[in-house]
């Protein structure tokens, strides 16, 4: 077992890769009453096209299948895993993103039983035509609920504009018609391929004893048979620089919403350098658009932006982008203002060096604070995206950043990026 | 142990080294009134974004950034009949940032933002006032795009028709806010500062003496300390129904019931377990039977408010299923009142509630809230005591609670997709 201390965080992380390939991480937290465990597969909504395990031809599965699979994992022939967790007092849940699917529980008692429940239910699929069809009604409702949510439409619309004709353009949950095509066999195929232990990790954090917890996990895993680990062949679409520059959606809402997306067209560095890239970019956008920036204040005081304004740096397997969004009485003024700042990013950043220490400190503080939350630690932890580096290295990375790093990364990203604007405007309903 | 700093001013320090941060809240508490509630909401918006020393968001944000991204916020809350204006701040624990002492800086910062607002000619500075007033009204408008919120708010107005204080959203009433002026709001604020009961709560790795010392610079004068009742008991009334049609994919069916059992009074823990069984947990009968078994809804849950004896149900459904969903909800209540639920489910619900309560000890914010509430009612109920009380509840107790549930209001937001 590997033991890694992070004295500046006051944390010690234990890790081990089991013989079946499952990567296990344990983070004991003194004083905590609960334990949070999350089991994650490197499989999300974008992984529609792949070569199934043991076959040679690639297939394309319906949009929304990863999310559908997540819903269906809980139900077994004679029980629901949800109830087993409940029996042991645990609350359980799951979520699907573009690139990952995660299953989790949180419990103050019966850690062993809950851990075994988690491992067992994620690793024993059970799907029938009947249960699959019933789920279509539930997920259909979920899709419809998101269709009524203008913020969700603004976000997913922007991502679709940035990546037209790619799996990223599809909503994570799919559409009513795409999920209608999903069969039990499809789910088995996806599960067999992507839920192999070598494509998964388990992160346990909170109240736990390291040796004992690892023993439980190892005993459970060594009792199960898995096909030998093989590299998964995902068929990723050829990257084209093409984006949909602009889209407008009229819908009965109260206030216009503007979302501007910047798709990174530059190649990301790997390992620790990628973490550094992400943090530098984040600091760059904070300097340009954060509350400490004079541009922010000027636009706020002019009423061009308000408290709804925000931005997000997103970096994931195969894609990275920045999303800026807000409500605006005058969408055109909002768009012009944001584009003006982006266009003059170099000069504006060069003029911002006196604010560097402040935003750097802010980033350090916010990263440290995240370590209060078991959920934040486990959910944000990604052991593949940054090579050997991860969340625990982030405070050190931010401390080492310089203003020159920030200017270089941010301007390089902006210059190489492709941009898209998604407008959601009020339509009168009759 | 809470410490009295002046008449009507209390300090509560929760010493714990569990967290990376130190969290501080300053609560100004008064018996709630409907207009005052909206005033406080605009005050929160103003005081969160400006002060004499930090007149702009930029000045405020820069100060907070230099304090390692300290959080600062002002919000309004309501516990039954009591309304609170809360200033809160969270800082990183000194030893993670090389020993720089942020505690005193935070306490001083809170003093200036609370006691030195941005004013001009005996009123709030008019440009900032106008901007924040407009922003808040605009925000209230856009809130209506959140249909779950909207349906909940409409139901609340229906159920609390005679009690506008409870019917008002915690985001405020747009018309009231639009009608406020900078001068009288400052006068109201000054009165609030001198009259309201104050509770200061700090959780983290801190020394109480250092906190008391830092607070010695605050103008914490004596004020009248009177008991503030929390509980509102609504009378039973005829059932009210309202349907509204909007061009939506999904419909929202929300129901309000009177459940005359009150916070920490007789039967309170029975009601908590009842709500967990009915719709308050993801293993509840509503979730299982409306969502899982019949595929009728994406969400279906209930919430119990012991301060007003109210049980609320919210569901997101297809508009064609309204009658069926109402029937299933009623059937769950009926089943519980006849004791028709398994021991296994009952035990799961109890275990789930205990898990939730014990887990709250891992949240600094929850610790602060609990301490504040305990002080407000002058009675401490520890996690262990709470758990023991829940464990004493029997299936029979829960059935008896269900028998006391009276339906009072139904709001249906009917979605009709526009072509």
Short mmCIF file of C-alpha atoms in Angstrom, two decimals, chain A residues 3-417:
data_model
loop_
_atom_site.label_atom_id
_atom_site.label_comp_id
_atom_site.label_asym_id
_atom_site.label_seq_id
_atom_site.Cartn_x
_atom_site.Cartn_y
_atom_site.Cartn_z
CA UNK A 3 1.22 6.14 1.75
CA UNK A 4 1.50 9.74 0.67
CA UNK A 5 1.61 12.57 3.21
CA UNK A 6 0.60 16.11 2.39
CA UNK A 7 1.69 18.04 5.49
CA UNK A 8 0.59 21.42 4.10
CA UNK A 9 -2.95 20.00 3.81
CA UNK A 10 -2.83 17.98 7.00
CA UNK A 11 -3.86 14.90 5.01
CA UNK A 12 -2.41 11.44 4.35
CA UNK A 13 -3.65 9.49 1.35
CA UNK A 14 -3.31 5.71 1.09
CA UNK A 15 -3.62 3.94 -2.23
CA UNK A 16 -3.29 0.56 -3.83
CA UNK A 17 -4.08 -0.99 -7.18
CA UNK A 18 -5.61 -4.45 -6.66
CA UNK A 19 -4.62 -7.44 -8.77
CA UNK A 20 -7.81 -7.10 -10.82
CA UNK A 21 -6.86 -3.52 -11.65
CA UNK A 22 -9.21 -1.63 -9.33
CA UNK A 23 -7.51 1.50 -7.97
CA UNK A 24 -8.33 2.01 -4.29
CA UNK A 25 -7.80 5.28 -2.39
CA UNK A 26 -8.32 5.69 1.35
CA UNK A 27 -8.29 9.01 3.16
CA UNK A 28 -8.94 8.79 6.91
CA UNK A 29 -10.24 12.06 8.39
CA UNK A 30 -9.91 12.52 12.15
CA UNK A 31 -12.97 13.83 13.94
CA UNK A 32 -15.44 12.95 11.19
CA UNK A 33 -18.54 10.94 11.99
CA UNK A 34 -19.38 9.58 8.59
CA UNK A 35 -17.63 7.79 5.78
CA UNK A 36 -18.17 8.63 2.14
CA UNK A 37 -17.27 6.16 -0.59
CA UNK A 38 -17.50 6.65 -4.32
CA UNK A 39 -16.83 4.07 -7.00
CA UNK A 40 -16.18 5.55 -10.42
CA UNK A 41 -15.86 4.18 -13.90
CA UNK A 42 -14.04 6.05 -16.60
CA UNK A 43 -17.17 5.93 -18.73
CA UNK A 44 -19.63 8.69 -19.46
CA UNK A 45 -22.12 9.97 -21.95
CA UNK A 46 -19.49 10.62 -24.66
CA UNK A 47 -18.44 6.96 -24.80
CA UNK A 48 -21.09 5.90 -27.27
CA UNK A 49 -18.79 4.35 -29.86
CA UNK A 50 -16.35 1.60 -28.86
CA UNK A 51 -15.22 -1.96 -29.46
CA UNK A 52 -17.05 -4.18 -26.96
CA UNK A 53 -14.84 -6.29 -24.73
CA UNK A 54 -13.93 -9.54 -26.49
CA UNK A 55 -15.07 -8.35 -29.94
CA UNK A 56 -13.34 -6.74 -32.86
CA UNK A 57 -15.97 -4.54 -34.49
CA UNK A 58 -16.90 -1.18 -33.06
CA UNK A 59 -20.51 -0.36 -32.26
CA UNK A 60 -22.40 2.87 -31.60
CA UNK A 61 -24.83 2.91 -28.72
CA UNK A 62 -27.80 5.26 -28.22
CA UNK A 63 -27.21 8.65 -26.64
CA UNK A 64 -27.90 8.60 -22.90
CA UNK A 65 -26.90 4.99 -22.34
CA UNK A 66 -24.29 5.66 -19.63
CA UNK A 67 -26.85 7.58 -17.59
CA UNK A 68 -29.50 4.92 -18.25
CA UNK A 69 -27.09 2.24 -17.07
CA UNK A 70 -26.42 4.23 -13.91
CA UNK A 71 -30.15 4.29 -13.16
CA UNK A 72 -30.56 0.59 -13.81
CA UNK A 73 -27.60 -0.65 -11.77
CA UNK A 74 -29.46 -0.40 -8.48
CA UNK A 75 -32.21 -2.83 -9.39
CA UNK A 76 -31.47 -6.56 -8.98
CA UNK A 77 -33.53 -9.72 -9.48
CA UNK A 78 -34.68 -9.94 -5.88
CA UNK A 79 -33.79 -6.62 -4.32
CA UNK A 80 -32.82 -3.03 -4.85
CA UNK A 81 -29.30 -1.99 -3.78
CA UNK A 82 -30.81 1.23 -2.54
CA UNK A 83 -32.72 -0.76 0.08
CA UNK A 84 -29.65 -2.71 1.11
CA UNK A 85 -27.85 0.56 1.77
CA UNK A 86 -30.90 1.81 3.61
CA UNK A 87 -30.92 -1.35 5.72
CA UNK A 88 -27.45 -0.38 6.92
CA UNK A 89 -28.43 3.24 7.44
CA UNK A 90 -26.52 4.52 4.43
CA UNK A 91 -27.76 7.02 1.91
CA UNK A 92 -26.72 6.15 -1.61
CA UNK A 93 -26.77 7.86 -4.96
CA UNK A 94 -25.12 7.95 -8.37
CA UNK A 95 -24.34 10.47 -11.08
CA UNK A 96 -23.19 10.51 -14.68
CA UNK A 97 -21.09 13.15 -16.41
CA UNK A 98 -19.70 13.38 -19.93
CA UNK A 99 -16.77 11.14 -19.03
CA UNK A 100 -17.53 9.37 -15.76
CA UNK A 101 -20.19 7.45 -13.90
CA UNK A 102 -20.03 7.36 -10.10
CA UNK A 103 -21.83 5.38 -7.41
CA UNK A 104 -21.65 6.47 -3.83
CA UNK A 105 -22.85 6.04 -0.31
CA UNK A 106 -22.48 7.97 2.89
CA UNK A 107 -22.89 6.31 6.28
CA UNK A 108 -22.10 6.76 9.96
CA UNK A 109 -22.36 3.02 10.74
CA UNK A 110 -21.77 -0.40 9.12
CA UNK A 111 -18.92 0.69 6.87
CA UNK A 112 -17.97 -2.87 5.97
CA UNK A 113 -21.47 -3.92 4.96
CA UNK A 114 -21.99 -0.75 2.95
CA UNK A 115 -18.66 -1.05 1.16
CA UNK A 116 -19.44 -4.60 0.17
CA UNK A 117 -22.90 -3.56 -0.99
CA UNK A 118 -21.31 -0.88 -3.17
CA UNK A 119 -18.74 -3.20 -4.73
CA UNK A 120 -21.30 -5.95 -5.27
CA UNK A 121 -24.07 -3.94 -6.81
CA UNK A 122 -21.79 -2.07 -9.21
CA UNK A 123 -20.17 -5.31 -10.32
CA UNK A 124 -23.27 -7.47 -10.76
CA UNK A 125 -25.49 -6.23 -13.57
CA UNK A 126 -29.07 -7.36 -13.85
CA UNK A 127 -31.23 -6.05 -16.69
CA UNK A 128 -34.43 -7.37 -18.25
CA UNK A 129 -36.63 -6.01 -21.00
CA UNK A 130 -39.30 -5.29 -18.42
CA UNK A 131 -37.13 -3.33 -15.99
CA UNK A 132 -35.47 -1.45 -18.83
CA UNK A 133 -38.79 -0.38 -20.30
CA UNK A 134 -40.11 0.79 -16.95
CA UNK A 135 -37.07 3.00 -16.48
CA UNK A 136 -37.81 4.80 -19.73
CA UNK A 137 -40.78 6.51 -18.06
CA UNK A 138 -38.68 7.74 -15.15
CA UNK A 139 -35.80 8.99 -17.25
CA UNK A 140 -38.25 10.51 -19.71
CA UNK A 141 -39.60 12.63 -16.84
CA UNK A 142 -36.05 13.62 -15.91
CA UNK A 143 -35.29 14.72 -19.48
CA UNK A 144 -38.48 16.73 -19.62
CA UNK A 145 -37.68 18.41 -16.34
CA UNK A 146 -34.35 19.58 -17.73
CA UNK A 147 -36.09 20.85 -20.85
CA UNK A 148 -38.11 23.17 -18.63
CA UNK A 149 -34.97 24.48 -16.95
CA UNK A 150 -33.56 27.40 -18.94
CA UNK A 151 -30.19 27.26 -17.16
CA UNK A 152 -29.76 23.66 -18.15
CA UNK A 153 -30.73 24.45 -21.74
CA UNK A 154 -28.26 27.33 -21.82
CA UNK A 155 -25.43 25.14 -20.60
CA UNK A 156 -26.08 22.03 -22.69
CA UNK A 157 -26.92 24.21 -25.68
CA UNK A 158 -23.54 25.89 -25.41
CA UNK A 159 -21.65 22.60 -25.16
CA UNK A 160 -23.56 21.35 -28.21
CA UNK A 161 -22.61 24.50 -30.13
CA UNK A 162 -18.97 24.03 -29.25
CA UNK A 163 -18.86 20.37 -30.28
CA UNK A 164 -21.30 19.91 -33.15
CA UNK A 165 -21.70 16.38 -34.49
CA UNK A 166 -19.79 14.91 -31.56
CA UNK A 167 -21.10 12.86 -28.65
CA UNK A 168 -20.57 15.91 -26.41
CA UNK A 169 -23.39 17.58 -28.35
CA UNK A 170 -25.85 15.09 -26.90
CA UNK A 171 -27.37 15.71 -23.50
CA UNK A 172 -25.98 13.39 -20.84
CA UNK A 173 -29.43 11.88 -20.32
CA UNK A 174 -30.06 11.50 -24.07
CA UNK A 175 -33.39 12.28 -25.68
CA UNK A 176 -36.81 10.65 -25.39
CA UNK A 177 -36.25 8.86 -28.68
CA UNK A 178 -32.61 7.83 -28.08
CA UNK A 179 -33.39 6.24 -24.73
CA UNK A 180 -36.39 4.53 -26.23
CA UNK A 181 -33.96 2.49 -28.35
CA UNK A 182 -31.96 1.18 -25.38
CA UNK A 183 -32.19 -2.56 -24.70
CA UNK A 184 -31.04 -4.82 -21.89
CA UNK A 185 -28.37 -6.26 -24.21
CA UNK A 186 -26.97 -2.79 -24.87
CA UNK A 187 -26.63 -2.26 -21.14
CA UNK A 188 -24.85 -5.60 -20.64
CA UNK A 189 -22.41 -4.77 -23.44
CA UNK A 190 -21.60 -1.37 -21.99
CA UNK A 191 -21.25 -2.78 -18.51
CA UNK A 192 -18.98 -5.64 -19.59
CA UNK A 193 -16.68 -3.24 -21.40
CA UNK A 194 -16.53 -0.23 -19.13
CA UNK A 195 -17.16 -1.62 -15.65
CA UNK A 196 -14.11 -3.82 -15.67
CA UNK A 197 -12.19 -3.15 -12.41
CA UNK A 198 -9.20 -1.93 -14.39
CA UNK A 199 -11.36 0.94 -15.65
CA UNK A 200 -12.60 1.86 -12.18
CA UNK A 201 -11.50 3.45 -8.95
CA UNK A 202 -12.82 3.45 -5.41
CA UNK A 203 -12.30 6.42 -3.10
CA UNK A 204 -13.18 6.08 0.60
CA UNK A 205 -12.88 9.09 2.90
CA UNK A 206 -13.85 10.01 6.45
CA UNK A 207 -14.15 7.80 9.50
CA UNK A 208 -12.16 4.67 8.60
CA UNK A 209 -9.29 2.43 9.68
CA UNK A 210 -6.94 2.02 6.72
CA UNK A 211 -5.69 -1.58 7.04
CA UNK A 212 -9.03 -3.04 7.96
CA UNK A 213 -10.88 -1.19 5.18
CA UNK A 214 -8.41 -2.29 2.55
CA UNK A 215 -8.68 -5.90 3.79
CA UNK A 216 -12.46 -5.85 3.31
CA UNK A 217 -12.13 -4.51 -0.20
CA UNK A 218 -9.39 -6.96 -1.17
CA UNK A 219 -11.26 -9.95 0.22
CA UNK A 220 -14.38 -8.97 -1.71
CA UNK A 221 -12.52 -8.43 -4.97
CA UNK A 222 -10.32 -11.50 -4.84
CA UNK A 223 -13.44 -13.67 -4.51
CA UNK A 224 -14.72 -12.49 -7.89
CA UNK A 225 -13.74 -13.52 -11.40
CA UNK A 226 -13.09 -10.96 -14.11
CA UNK A 227 -11.87 -11.25 -17.69
CA UNK A 228 -8.22 -10.23 -18.04
CA UNK A 229 -7.79 -6.47 -18.21
CA UNK A 230 -7.50 -5.14 -21.75
CA UNK A 231 -7.22 -1.59 -22.99
CA UNK A 232 -10.62 -0.20 -23.96
CA UNK A 233 -10.91 0.90 -27.56
CA UNK A 234 -13.02 4.03 -27.71
CA UNK A 235 -13.71 5.44 -31.14
CA UNK A 236 -13.41 9.19 -30.73
CA UNK A 237 -14.67 11.34 -33.60
CA UNK A 238 -12.09 13.23 -35.59
CA UNK A 239 -11.66 16.65 -34.09
CA UNK A 240 -12.71 19.42 -36.37
CA UNK A 241 -12.39 23.04 -35.42
CA UNK A 242 -15.93 23.68 -36.49
CA UNK A 243 -18.28 25.22 -33.98
CA UNK A 244 -21.78 26.65 -34.21
CA UNK A 245 -21.00 30.30 -33.63
CA UNK A 246 -24.42 31.38 -32.51
CA UNK A 247 -27.79 30.06 -31.54
CA UNK A 248 -30.92 31.65 -30.19
CA UNK A 249 -33.69 29.89 -28.39
CA UNK A 250 -37.00 31.58 -27.74
CA UNK A 251 -38.78 30.20 -24.73
CA UNK A 252 -41.19 31.60 -22.17
CA UNK A 253 -38.74 32.86 -19.54
CA UNK A 254 -38.63 36.08 -17.55
CA UNK A 255 -35.11 37.32 -18.29
CA UNK A 256 -32.74 36.83 -21.21
CA UNK A 257 -29.78 34.54 -20.63
CA UNK A 258 -26.47 34.77 -22.45
CA UNK A 259 -23.90 31.99 -22.42
CA UNK A 260 -20.56 32.34 -24.15
CA UNK A 261 -18.46 29.22 -24.59
CA UNK A 262 -14.77 29.07 -25.47
CA UNK A 263 -13.62 25.72 -26.75
CA UNK A 264 -9.94 25.05 -26.20
CA UNK A 265 -8.31 24.09 -29.49
CA UNK A 266 -4.80 23.90 -28.03
CA UNK A 267 -3.31 20.57 -27.00
CA UNK A 268 -3.26 20.14 -23.26
CA UNK A 269 -0.01 19.25 -21.53
CA UNK A 270 0.03 16.07 -19.46
CA UNK A 271 0.56 15.24 -15.79
CA UNK A 272 1.34 17.96 -13.29
CA UNK A 273 1.70 20.45 -16.15
CA UNK A 274 -1.96 19.91 -16.98
CA UNK A 275 -2.96 20.74 -13.41
CA UNK A 276 -0.81 23.83 -13.66
CA UNK A 277 -2.48 24.76 -16.95
CA UNK A 278 -5.92 24.44 -15.39
CA UNK A 279 -5.04 26.53 -12.34
CA UNK A 280 -3.29 29.18 -14.40
CA UNK A 281 -6.32 29.45 -16.67
CA UNK A 282 -8.60 29.66 -13.69
CA UNK A 283 -6.54 32.50 -12.18
CA UNK A 284 -6.46 34.23 -15.55
CA UNK A 285 -10.23 34.23 -15.85
CA UNK A 286 -10.56 35.34 -12.24
CA UNK A 287 -8.34 38.32 -13.03
CA UNK A 288 -10.33 39.13 -16.16
CA UNK A 289 -13.88 38.44 -15.00
CA UNK A 290 -13.79 37.96 -11.23
CA UNK A 291 -15.18 40.36 -8.69
CA UNK A 292 -11.80 41.95 -8.05
CA UNK A 293 -11.53 43.10 -11.66
CA UNK A 294 -12.25 46.74 -12.56
CA UNK A 295 -13.96 45.49 -15.74
CA UNK A 296 -16.36 43.47 -13.65
CA UNK A 297 -17.24 46.50 -11.56
CA UNK A 298 -17.69 48.80 -14.55
CA UNK A 299 -20.06 46.35 -16.22
CA UNK A 300 -21.88 45.71 -12.97
CA UNK A 301 -22.34 49.41 -12.33
CA UNK A 302 -23.61 49.92 -15.86
CA UNK A 303 -26.13 47.14 -15.30
CA UNK A 304 -24.67 45.06 -18.14
CA UNK A 305 -24.01 42.15 -15.77
CA UNK A 306 -25.41 41.37 -12.35
CA UNK A 307 -24.96 38.83 -9.57
CA UNK A 308 -26.02 36.03 -11.89
CA UNK A 309 -22.79 36.44 -13.86
CA UNK A 310 -20.29 33.61 -13.54
CA UNK A 311 -17.71 31.55 -15.38
CA UNK A 312 -16.44 28.03 -15.22
CA UNK A 313 -13.26 26.35 -16.41
CA UNK A 314 -13.95 22.76 -17.44
CA UNK A 315 -11.30 20.24 -18.29
CA UNK A 316 -12.13 16.65 -18.99
CA UNK A 317 -10.97 13.66 -21.00
CA UNK A 318 -10.77 14.82 -24.61
CA UNK A 319 -12.06 18.36 -24.20
CA UNK A 320 -11.58 21.61 -22.36
CA UNK A 321 -13.59 24.79 -22.43
CA UNK A 322 -14.57 27.88 -20.51
CA UNK A 323 -18.19 28.88 -20.05
CA UNK A 324 -19.22 32.44 -19.19
CA UNK A 325 -22.88 32.96 -18.40
CA UNK A 326 -25.33 35.41 -16.96
CA UNK A 327 -28.71 37.01 -17.18
CA UNK A 328 -28.83 40.33 -18.98
CA UNK A 329 -31.47 42.94 -19.70
CA UNK A 330 -29.44 43.82 -22.79
CA UNK A 331 -27.94 40.61 -24.17
CA UNK A 332 -26.11 42.42 -26.95
CA UNK A 333 -24.31 44.72 -24.52
CA UNK A 334 -23.38 41.69 -22.41
CA UNK A 335 -21.97 39.83 -25.38
CA UNK A 336 -20.06 42.85 -26.68
CA UNK A 337 -18.56 43.53 -23.26
CA UNK A 338 -17.40 39.95 -22.69
CA UNK A 339 -15.90 39.72 -26.16
CA UNK A 340 -14.14 43.04 -25.71
CA UNK A 341 -12.44 41.77 -22.55
CA UNK A 342 -11.45 38.52 -24.25
CA UNK A 343 -10.07 40.42 -27.22
CA UNK A 344 -7.86 42.58 -25.02
CA UNK A 345 -6.99 39.85 -22.55
CA UNK A 346 -3.22 40.35 -22.81
CA UNK A 347 -3.25 44.05 -21.99
CA UNK A 348 -5.83 43.57 -19.29
CA UNK A 349 -3.84 40.79 -17.67
CA UNK A 350 -0.64 42.76 -17.90
CA UNK A 351 -2.38 45.58 -16.07
CA UNK A 352 -3.62 43.19 -13.40
CA UNK A 353 -0.33 42.07 -11.86
CA UNK A 354 -1.03 44.04 -8.67
CA UNK A 355 -4.03 41.78 -8.09
CA UNK A 356 -2.15 38.54 -8.65
CA UNK A 357 -1.38 37.85 -4.98
CA UNK A 358 -5.03 38.36 -4.05
CA UNK A 359 -6.44 35.92 -6.58
CA UNK A 360 -3.67 33.44 -5.87
CA UNK A 361 -4.50 33.53 -2.16
CA UNK A 362 -8.17 33.18 -2.94
CA UNK A 363 -7.47 30.06 -5.01
CA UNK A 364 -5.32 28.57 -2.24
CA UNK A 365 -8.03 29.24 0.33
CA UNK A 366 -10.78 27.79 -1.77
CA UNK A 367 -8.78 24.63 -2.54
CA UNK A 368 -7.97 24.17 1.15
CA UNK A 369 -11.61 24.72 2.16
CA UNK A 370 -12.71 21.96 -0.19
CA UNK A 371 -10.89 19.54 2.10
CA UNK A 372 -13.61 20.14 4.71
CA UNK A 373 -16.05 18.25 2.58
CA UNK A 374 -15.74 14.49 2.15
CA UNK A 375 -17.94 14.71 -0.94
CA UNK A 376 -15.86 17.48 -2.51
CA UNK A 377 -12.62 15.57 -2.00
CA UNK A 378 -13.86 12.26 -3.37
CA UNK A 379 -15.91 13.71 -6.25
CA UNK A 380 -13.21 16.07 -7.47
CA UNK A 381 -10.46 13.50 -7.22
CA UNK A 382 -9.47 12.25 -10.66
CA UNK A 383 -6.49 9.94 -10.81
CA UNK A 384 -6.15 9.78 -14.56
CA UNK A 385 -6.70 13.26 -15.93
CA UNK A 386 -3.43 14.64 -14.51
CA UNK A 387 -1.20 11.56 -14.71
CA UNK A 388 0.48 11.05 -11.34
CA UNK A 389 -0.74 14.41 -10.06
CA UNK A 390 -4.12 15.07 -8.49
CA UNK A 391 -6.24 17.29 -6.27
CA UNK A 392 -3.79 16.93 -3.39
CA UNK A 393 -1.04 18.61 -5.42
CA UNK A 394 -3.17 21.60 -6.28
CA UNK A 395 -2.31 23.95 -3.41
CA UNK A 396 1.39 23.48 -4.18
CA UNK A 397 0.77 24.11 -7.88
CA UNK A 398 -1.13 27.33 -7.18
CA UNK A 399 1.58 28.55 -4.79
CA UNK A 400 4.20 28.07 -7.51
CA UNK A 401 2.27 29.91 -10.21
CA UNK A 402 3.58 33.23 -11.43
CA UNK A 403 1.86 36.08 -13.19
CA UNK A 404 3.85 35.16 -16.31
CA UNK A 405 2.39 31.61 -16.22
CA UNK A 406 -1.10 33.02 -15.96
CA UNK A 407 -0.67 35.47 -18.83
CA UNK A 408 0.90 32.86 -21.07
CA UNK A 409 -1.63 30.10 -20.46
CA UNK A 410 -4.68 32.35 -20.57
CA UNK A 411 -3.78 34.26 -23.71
CA UNK A 412 -2.67 31.08 -25.46
CA UNK A 413 -5.96 29.45 -24.61
CA UNK A 414 -8.08 32.42 -25.67
CA UNK A 415 -6.22 32.95 -28.94
CA UNK A 416 -6.53 29.33 -29.97
CA UNK A 417 -10.12 28.96 -28.81
#
